[in-house]
mmCIF file with all atom_site columns, C-alpha atoms in Angstrom:
data_model
loop_
_atom_site.group_PDB
_atom_site.id
_atom_site.type_symbol
_atom_site.label_atom_id
_atom_site.label_alt_id
_atom_site.label_comp_id
_atom_site.label_asym_id
_atom_site.label_entity_id
_atom_site.label_seq_id
_atom_site.pdbx_PDB_ins_code
_atom_site.Cartn_x
_atom_site.Cartn_y
_atom_site.Cartn_z
_atom_site.occupancy
_atom_site.B_iso_or_equiv
_atom_site.pdbx_formal_charge
_atom_site.auth_seq_id
_atom_site.auth_comp_id
_atom_site.auth_asym_id
_atom_site.auth_atom_id
_atom_site.pdbx_PDB_model_num
ATOM 1   C CA . UNK A 1 1   ? 117.038 127.399 99.159  1.00 0.00 ? 130 UNK A CA 1
ATOM 2   C CA . UNK A 1 2   ? 114.158 128.342 100.978 1.00 0.00 ? 131 UNK A CA 1
ATOM 3   C CA . UNK A 1 3   ? 111.918 125.721 99.402  1.00 0.00 ? 132 UNK A CA 1
ATOM 4   C CA . UNK A 1 4   ? 112.617 122.156 99.947  1.00 0.00 ? 133 UNK A CA 1
ATOM 5   C CA . UNK A 1 5   ? 113.368 120.432 96.417  1.00 0.00 ? 134 UNK A CA 1
ATOM 6   C CA . UNK A 1 6   ? 111.637 117.344 95.338  1.00 0.00 ? 135 UNK A CA 1
ATOM 7   C CA . UNK A 1 7   ? 114.790 115.205 95.877  1.00 0.00 ? 136 UNK A CA 1
ATOM 8   C CA . UNK A 1 8   ? 115.192 116.336 99.374  1.00 0.00 ? 137 UNK A CA 1
ATOM 9   C CA . UNK A 1 9   ? 111.352 115.454 100.201 1.00 0.00 ? 138 UNK A CA 1
ATOM 10  C CA . UNK A 1 10  ? 111.766 111.769 98.444  1.00 0.00 ? 139 UNK A CA 1
ATOM 11  C CA . UNK A 1 11  ? 115.038 111.439 100.290 1.00 0.00 ? 140 UNK A CA 1
ATOM 12  C CA . UNK A 1 12  ? 114.081 112.373 103.447 1.00 0.00 ? 141 UNK A CA 1
ATOM 13  C CA . UNK A 1 13  ? 110.859 110.368 103.279 1.00 0.00 ? 142 UNK A CA 1
ATOM 14  C CA . UNK A 1 14  ? 112.802 107.176 102.225 1.00 0.00 ? 143 UNK A CA 1
ATOM 15  C CA . UNK A 1 15  ? 115.235 107.642 104.924 1.00 0.00 ? 144 UNK A CA 1
ATOM 16  C CA . UNK A 1 16  ? 112.495 107.731 107.603 1.00 0.00 ? 145 UNK A CA 1
ATOM 17  C CA . UNK A 1 17  ? 110.890 104.673 105.930 1.00 0.00 ? 146 UNK A CA 1
ATOM 18  C CA . UNK A 1 18  ? 114.202 102.871 105.994 1.00 0.00 ? 147 UNK A CA 1
ATOM 19  C CA . UNK A 1 19  ? 114.922 103.736 109.615 1.00 0.00 ? 148 UNK A CA 1
ATOM 20  C CA . UNK A 1 20  ? 111.448 102.633 110.832 1.00 0.00 ? 149 UNK A CA 1
ATOM 21  C CA . UNK A 1 21  ? 111.847 99.292  108.642 1.00 0.00 ? 150 UNK A CA 1
ATOM 22  C CA . UNK A 1 22  ? 115.452 98.675  110.182 1.00 0.00 ? 151 UNK A CA 1
ATOM 23  C CA . UNK A 1 23  ? 114.006 99.159  113.703 1.00 0.00 ? 152 UNK A CA 1
ATOM 24  C CA . UNK A 1 24  ? 111.276 96.550  113.180 1.00 0.00 ? 153 UNK A CA 1
ATOM 25  C CA . UNK A 1 25  ? 113.605 94.150  111.450 1.00 0.00 ? 154 UNK A CA 1
ATOM 26  C CA . UNK A 1 26  ? 115.953 94.650  114.444 1.00 0.00 ? 155 UNK A CA 1
ATOM 27  C CA . UNK A 1 27  ? 113.401 93.163  116.640 1.00 0.00 ? 156 UNK A CA 1
ATOM 28  C CA . UNK A 1 28  ? 113.918 89.804  114.929 1.00 0.00 ? 157 UNK A CA 1
ATOM 29  C CA . UNK A 1 29  ? 117.696 90.256  114.459 1.00 0.00 ? 158 UNK A CA 1
ATOM 30  C CA . UNK A 1 30  ? 117.154 91.321  111.052 1.00 0.00 ? 159 UNK A CA 1
ATOM 31  C CA . UNK A 1 31  ? 117.689 94.238  108.684 1.00 0.00 ? 160 UNK A CA 1
ATOM 32  C CA . UNK A 1 32  ? 115.299 95.972  105.981 1.00 0.00 ? 161 UNK A CA 1
ATOM 33  C CA . UNK A 1 33  ? 117.927 94.709  103.330 1.00 0.00 ? 162 UNK A CA 1
ATOM 34  C CA . UNK A 1 34  ? 117.480 91.116  104.541 1.00 0.00 ? 163 UNK A CA 1
ATOM 35  C CA . UNK A 1 35  ? 113.440 91.523  104.668 1.00 0.00 ? 164 UNK A CA 1
ATOM 36  C CA . UNK A 1 36  ? 113.528 93.176  101.305 1.00 0.00 ? 165 UNK A CA 1
ATOM 37  C CA . UNK A 1 37  ? 115.670 90.243  99.474  1.00 0.00 ? 166 UNK A CA 1
ATOM 38  C CA . UNK A 1 38  ? 113.299 87.822  101.456 1.00 0.00 ? 167 UNK A CA 1
ATOM 39  C CA . UNK A 1 39  ? 110.222 89.322  100.056 1.00 0.00 ? 168 UNK A CA 1
ATOM 40  C CA . UNK A 1 40  ? 111.812 89.302  96.464  1.00 0.00 ? 169 UNK A CA 1
ATOM 41  C CA . UNK A 1 41  ? 112.769 85.621  96.714  1.00 0.00 ? 170 UNK A CA 1
ATOM 42  C CA . UNK A 1 42  ? 109.894 83.321  95.210  1.00 0.00 ? 171 UNK A CA 1
ATOM 43  C CA . UNK A 1 43  ? 109.164 81.221  98.115  1.00 0.00 ? 172 UNK A CA 1
ATOM 44  C CA . UNK A 1 44  ? 108.065 78.003  96.278  1.00 0.00 ? 173 UNK A CA 1
ATOM 45  C CA . UNK A 1 45  ? 110.504 77.673  93.384  1.00 0.00 ? 174 UNK A CA 1
ATOM 46  C CA . UNK A 1 46  ? 113.375 80.182  94.627  1.00 0.00 ? 175 UNK A CA 1
ATOM 47  C CA . UNK A 1 47  ? 114.733 82.577  92.494  1.00 0.00 ? 176 UNK A CA 1
ATOM 48  C CA . UNK A 1 48  ? 118.091 82.868  90.213  1.00 0.00 ? 177 UNK A CA 1
ATOM 49  C CA . UNK A 1 49  ? 120.619 84.632  91.682  1.00 0.00 ? 178 UNK A CA 1
ATOM 50  C CA . UNK A 1 50  ? 121.105 86.648  88.536  1.00 0.00 ? 179 UNK A CA 1
ATOM 51  C CA . UNK A 1 51  ? 117.728 88.080  88.526  1.00 0.00 ? 180 UNK A CA 1
ATOM 52  C CA . UNK A 1 52  ? 117.720 88.854  92.243  1.00 0.00 ? 181 UNK A CA 1
ATOM 53  C CA . UNK A 1 53  ? 120.084 91.925  91.868  1.00 0.00 ? 182 UNK A CA 1
ATOM 54  C CA . UNK A 1 54  ? 118.046 93.669  89.068  1.00 0.00 ? 183 UNK A CA 1
ATOM 55  C CA . UNK A 1 55  ? 114.573 92.710  90.543  1.00 0.00 ? 184 UNK A CA 1
ATOM 56  C CA . UNK A 1 56  ? 115.892 94.552  93.886  1.00 0.00 ? 185 UNK A CA 1
ATOM 57  C CA . UNK A 1 57  ? 117.743 97.291  92.294  1.00 0.00 ? 186 UNK A CA 1
ATOM 58  C CA . UNK A 1 58  ? 120.961 96.252  94.032  1.00 0.00 ? 187 UNK A CA 1
ATOM 59  C CA . UNK A 1 59  ? 124.479 96.113  93.059  1.00 0.00 ? 188 UNK A CA 1
ATOM 60  C CA . UNK A 1 60  ? 125.945 92.677  92.789  1.00 0.00 ? 189 UNK A CA 1
ATOM 61  C CA . UNK A 1 61  ? 128.602 93.249  95.710  1.00 0.00 ? 190 UNK A CA 1
ATOM 62  C CA . UNK A 1 62  ? 125.883 94.654  97.939  1.00 0.00 ? 191 UNK A CA 1
ATOM 63  C CA . UNK A 1 63  ? 123.812 91.677  97.099  1.00 0.00 ? 192 UNK A CA 1
ATOM 64  C CA . UNK A 1 64  ? 126.520 88.996  97.543  1.00 0.00 ? 193 UNK A CA 1
ATOM 65  C CA . UNK A 1 65  ? 127.133 90.271  101.238 1.00 0.00 ? 194 UNK A CA 1
ATOM 66  C CA . UNK A 1 66  ? 123.300 90.181  101.966 1.00 0.00 ? 195 UNK A CA 1
ATOM 67  C CA . UNK A 1 67  ? 123.076 86.838  100.722 1.00 0.00 ? 196 UNK A CA 1
ATOM 68  C CA . UNK A 1 68  ? 125.976 85.626  102.462 1.00 0.00 ? 197 UNK A CA 1
ATOM 69  C CA . UNK A 1 69  ? 124.514 86.980  105.693 1.00 0.00 ? 198 UNK A CA 1
ATOM 70  C CA . UNK A 1 70  ? 121.211 85.158  104.802 1.00 0.00 ? 199 UNK A CA 1
ATOM 71  C CA . UNK A 1 71  ? 122.845 82.061  104.142 1.00 0.00 ? 200 UNK A CA 1
ATOM 72  C CA . UNK A 1 72  ? 124.759 82.284  107.560 1.00 0.00 ? 201 UNK A CA 1
ATOM 73  C CA . UNK A 1 73  ? 121.640 83.006  109.486 1.00 0.00 ? 202 UNK A CA 1
ATOM 74  C CA . UNK A 1 74  ? 119.964 79.901  107.686 1.00 0.00 ? 203 UNK A CA 1
ATOM 75  C CA . UNK A 1 75  ? 117.375 81.916  105.916 1.00 0.00 ? 204 UNK A CA 1
ATOM 76  C CA . UNK A 1 76  ? 118.349 80.796  102.400 1.00 0.00 ? 205 UNK A CA 1
ATOM 77  C CA . UNK A 1 77  ? 120.039 77.892  100.464 1.00 0.00 ? 206 UNK A CA 1
ATOM 78  C CA . UNK A 1 78  ? 121.943 77.844  97.277  1.00 0.00 ? 207 UNK A CA 1
ATOM 79  C CA . UNK A 1 79  ? 120.918 75.233  94.716  1.00 0.00 ? 208 UNK A CA 1
ATOM 80  C CA . UNK A 1 80  ? 122.021 74.287  91.463  1.00 0.00 ? 209 UNK A CA 1
ATOM 81  C CA . UNK A 1 81  ? 119.434 75.757  88.643  1.00 0.00 ? 210 UNK A CA 1
ATOM 82  C CA . UNK A 1 82  ? 117.924 72.565  87.099  1.00 0.00 ? 211 UNK A CA 1
ATOM 83  C CA . UNK A 1 83  ? 116.652 74.838  84.290  1.00 0.00 ? 212 UNK A CA 1
ATOM 84  C CA . UNK A 1 84  ? 120.272 76.459  83.676  1.00 0.00 ? 213 UNK A CA 1
ATOM 85  C CA . UNK A 1 85  ? 123.479 74.613  85.295  1.00 0.00 ? 214 UNK A CA 1
ATOM 86  C CA . UNK A 1 86  ? 125.300 77.504  85.076  1.00 0.00 ? 215 UNK A CA 1
ATOM 87  C CA . UNK A 1 87  ? 123.128 79.409  87.547  1.00 0.00 ? 216 UNK A CA 1
ATOM 88  C CA . UNK A 1 88  ? 122.186 79.235  91.034  1.00 0.00 ? 217 UNK A CA 1
ATOM 89  C CA . UNK A 1 89  ? 118.736 79.261  92.566  1.00 0.00 ? 218 UNK A CA 1
ATOM 90  C CA . UNK A 1 90  ? 118.305 81.057  96.025  1.00 0.00 ? 219 UNK A CA 1
ATOM 91  C CA . UNK A 1 91  ? 115.905 79.159  97.779  1.00 0.00 ? 220 UNK A CA 1
ATOM 92  C CA . UNK A 1 92  ? 113.986 80.052  101.201 1.00 0.00 ? 221 UNK A CA 1
ATOM 93  C CA . UNK A 1 93  ? 114.441 77.605  104.146 1.00 0.00 ? 222 UNK A CA 1
ATOM 94  C CA . UNK A 1 94  ? 111.573 77.236  106.597 1.00 0.00 ? 223 UNK A CA 1
ATOM 95  C CA . UNK A 1 95  ? 112.960 79.841  108.797 1.00 0.00 ? 224 UNK A CA 1
ATOM 96  C CA . UNK A 1 96  ? 113.577 82.064  105.747 1.00 0.00 ? 225 UNK A CA 1
ATOM 97  C CA . UNK A 1 97  ? 109.720 81.691  105.048 1.00 0.00 ? 226 UNK A CA 1
ATOM 98  C CA . UNK A 1 98  ? 108.923 82.421  108.380 1.00 0.00 ? 227 UNK A CA 1
ATOM 99  C CA . UNK A 1 99  ? 111.138 85.572  108.398 1.00 0.00 ? 228 UNK A CA 1
ATOM 100 C CA . UNK A 1 100 ? 109.624 86.266  104.806 1.00 0.00 ? 229 UNK A CA 1
ATOM 101 C CA . UNK A 1 101 ? 106.098 86.303  106.452 1.00 0.00 ? 230 UNK A CA 1
ATOM 102 C CA . UNK A 1 102 ? 107.119 88.388  109.271 1.00 0.00 ? 231 UNK A CA 1
ATOM 103 C CA . UNK A 1 103 ? 108.484 90.850  106.633 1.00 0.00 ? 232 UNK A CA 1
ATOM 104 C CA . UNK A 1 104 ? 105.513 91.032  104.467 1.00 0.00 ? 233 UNK A CA 1
ATOM 105 C CA . UNK A 1 105 ? 103.397 91.828  107.621 1.00 0.00 ? 234 UNK A CA 1
ATOM 106 C CA . UNK A 1 106 ? 105.738 94.824  108.368 1.00 0.00 ? 235 UNK A CA 1
ATOM 107 C CA . UNK A 1 107 ? 105.132 96.180  104.990 1.00 0.00 ? 236 UNK A CA 1
ATOM 108 C CA . UNK A 1 108 ? 101.625 95.394  104.896 1.00 0.00 ? 237 UNK A CA 1
ATOM 109 C CA . UNK A 1 109 ? 101.159 97.205  108.528 1.00 0.00 ? 238 UNK A CA 1
ATOM 110 C CA . UNK A 1 110 ? 102.941 100.270 107.074 1.00 0.00 ? 239 UNK A CA 1
ATOM 111 C CA . UNK A 1 111 ? 100.967 100.217 103.736 1.00 0.00 ? 240 UNK A CA 1
ATOM 112 C CA . UNK A 1 112 ? 97.572  99.910  105.692 1.00 0.00 ? 241 UNK A CA 1
ATOM 113 C CA . UNK A 1 113 ? 98.522  102.716 108.303 1.00 0.00 ? 242 UNK A CA 1
ATOM 114 C CA . UNK A 1 114 ? 99.280  105.178 105.361 1.00 0.00 ? 243 UNK A CA 1
ATOM 115 C CA . UNK A 1 115 ? 96.045  104.167 103.556 1.00 0.00 ? 244 UNK A CA 1
ATOM 116 C CA . UNK A 1 116 ? 94.091  104.682 106.780 1.00 0.00 ? 245 UNK A CA 1
ATOM 117 C CA . UNK A 1 117 ? 95.335  108.422 107.074 1.00 0.00 ? 246 UNK A CA 1
ATOM 118 C CA . UNK A 1 118 ? 95.793  109.536 103.386 1.00 0.00 ? 247 UNK A CA 1
ATOM 119 C CA . UNK A 1 119 ? 92.416  109.579 100.868 1.00 0.00 ? 248 UNK A CA 1
ATOM 120 C CA . UNK A 1 120 ? 92.811  106.900 97.995  1.00 0.00 ? 249 UNK A CA 1
ATOM 121 C CA . UNK A 1 121 ? 92.718  109.843 95.550  1.00 0.00 ? 250 UNK A CA 1
ATOM 122 C CA . UNK A 1 122 ? 95.833  111.684 96.996  1.00 0.00 ? 251 UNK A CA 1
ATOM 123 C CA . UNK A 1 123 ? 97.872  108.134 97.066  1.00 0.00 ? 252 UNK A CA 1
ATOM 124 C CA . UNK A 1 124 ? 96.562  107.538 93.386  1.00 0.00 ? 253 UNK A CA 1
ATOM 125 C CA . UNK A 1 125 ? 98.225  111.180 92.609  1.00 0.00 ? 254 UNK A CA 1
ATOM 126 C CA . UNK A 1 126 ? 101.343 110.382 94.683  1.00 0.00 ? 255 UNK A CA 1
ATOM 127 C CA . UNK A 1 127 ? 101.719 107.223 92.661  1.00 0.00 ? 256 UNK A CA 1
ATOM 128 C CA . UNK A 1 128 ? 101.217 108.973 89.152  1.00 0.00 ? 257 UNK A CA 1
ATOM 129 C CA . UNK A 1 129 ? 103.588 111.646 90.321  1.00 0.00 ? 258 UNK A CA 1
ATOM 130 C CA . UNK A 1 130 ? 106.347 109.145 91.725  1.00 0.00 ? 259 UNK A CA 1
ATOM 131 C CA . UNK A 1 131 ? 106.072 106.858 88.337  1.00 0.00 ? 260 UNK A CA 1
ATOM 132 C CA . UNK A 1 132 ? 106.354 110.085 86.009  1.00 0.00 ? 261 UNK A CA 1
ATOM 133 C CA . UNK A 1 133 ? 109.486 110.883 88.158  1.00 0.00 ? 262 UNK A CA 1
ATOM 134 C CA . UNK A 1 134 ? 110.762 107.412 87.382  1.00 0.00 ? 263 UNK A CA 1
ATOM 135 C CA . UNK A 1 135 ? 110.140 107.750 83.708  1.00 0.00 ? 264 UNK A CA 1
ATOM 136 C CA . UNK A 1 136 ? 111.858 110.853 83.665  1.00 0.00 ? 265 UNK A CA 1
ATOM 137 C CA . UNK A 1 137 ? 114.970 109.257 85.153  1.00 0.00 ? 266 UNK A CA 1
ATOM 138 C CA . UNK A 1 138 ? 114.814 106.126 83.106  1.00 0.00 ? 267 UNK A CA 1
ATOM 139 C CA . UNK A 1 139 ? 114.502 107.946 79.841  1.00 0.00 ? 268 UNK A CA 1
ATOM 140 C CA . UNK A 1 140 ? 117.411 110.157 80.615  1.00 0.00 ? 269 UNK A CA 1
ATOM 141 C CA . UNK A 1 141 ? 115.312 113.239 79.853  1.00 0.00 ? 270 UNK A CA 1
ATOM 142 C CA . UNK A 1 142 ? 116.712 115.411 82.937  1.00 0.00 ? 271 UNK A CA 1
ATOM 143 C CA . UNK A 1 143 ? 120.248 115.757 82.084  1.00 0.00 ? 272 UNK A CA 1
ATOM 144 C CA . UNK A 1 144 ? 120.661 114.680 78.213  1.00 0.00 ? 273 UNK A CA 1
ATOM 145 C CA . UNK A 1 145 ? 118.690 117.071 76.705  1.00 0.00 ? 274 UNK A CA 1
#
């Protein structure tokens, strides 16, 4: 294959971004997965554990490991959900909120740097194309026709 496939460009780009995020997270003894989880948890009310996996696009086993590590590091606590006693709320500790702010800063710094270098019109087109690719995948129009 002389031309790079679309999936190659997407995968290579995401791997580069993930590596960059992991390097930044490691400066604070963290990981990209932990940062992503911190950003996905409601800092005020917590987030039901059952909705966190789908929200992050993570499998339950991977999420369980990440949450266990976060709990061990004092970033989160688990509390009984007052609305639904069968479920658990994942809540940020004060340290978790600090690390969430750090993660947010890292993401916004990346976003700002990209926006400085790439014209808004190009970014809009990129988002449109990426959204269309996600629609194709979600609607199963690629391999089921």
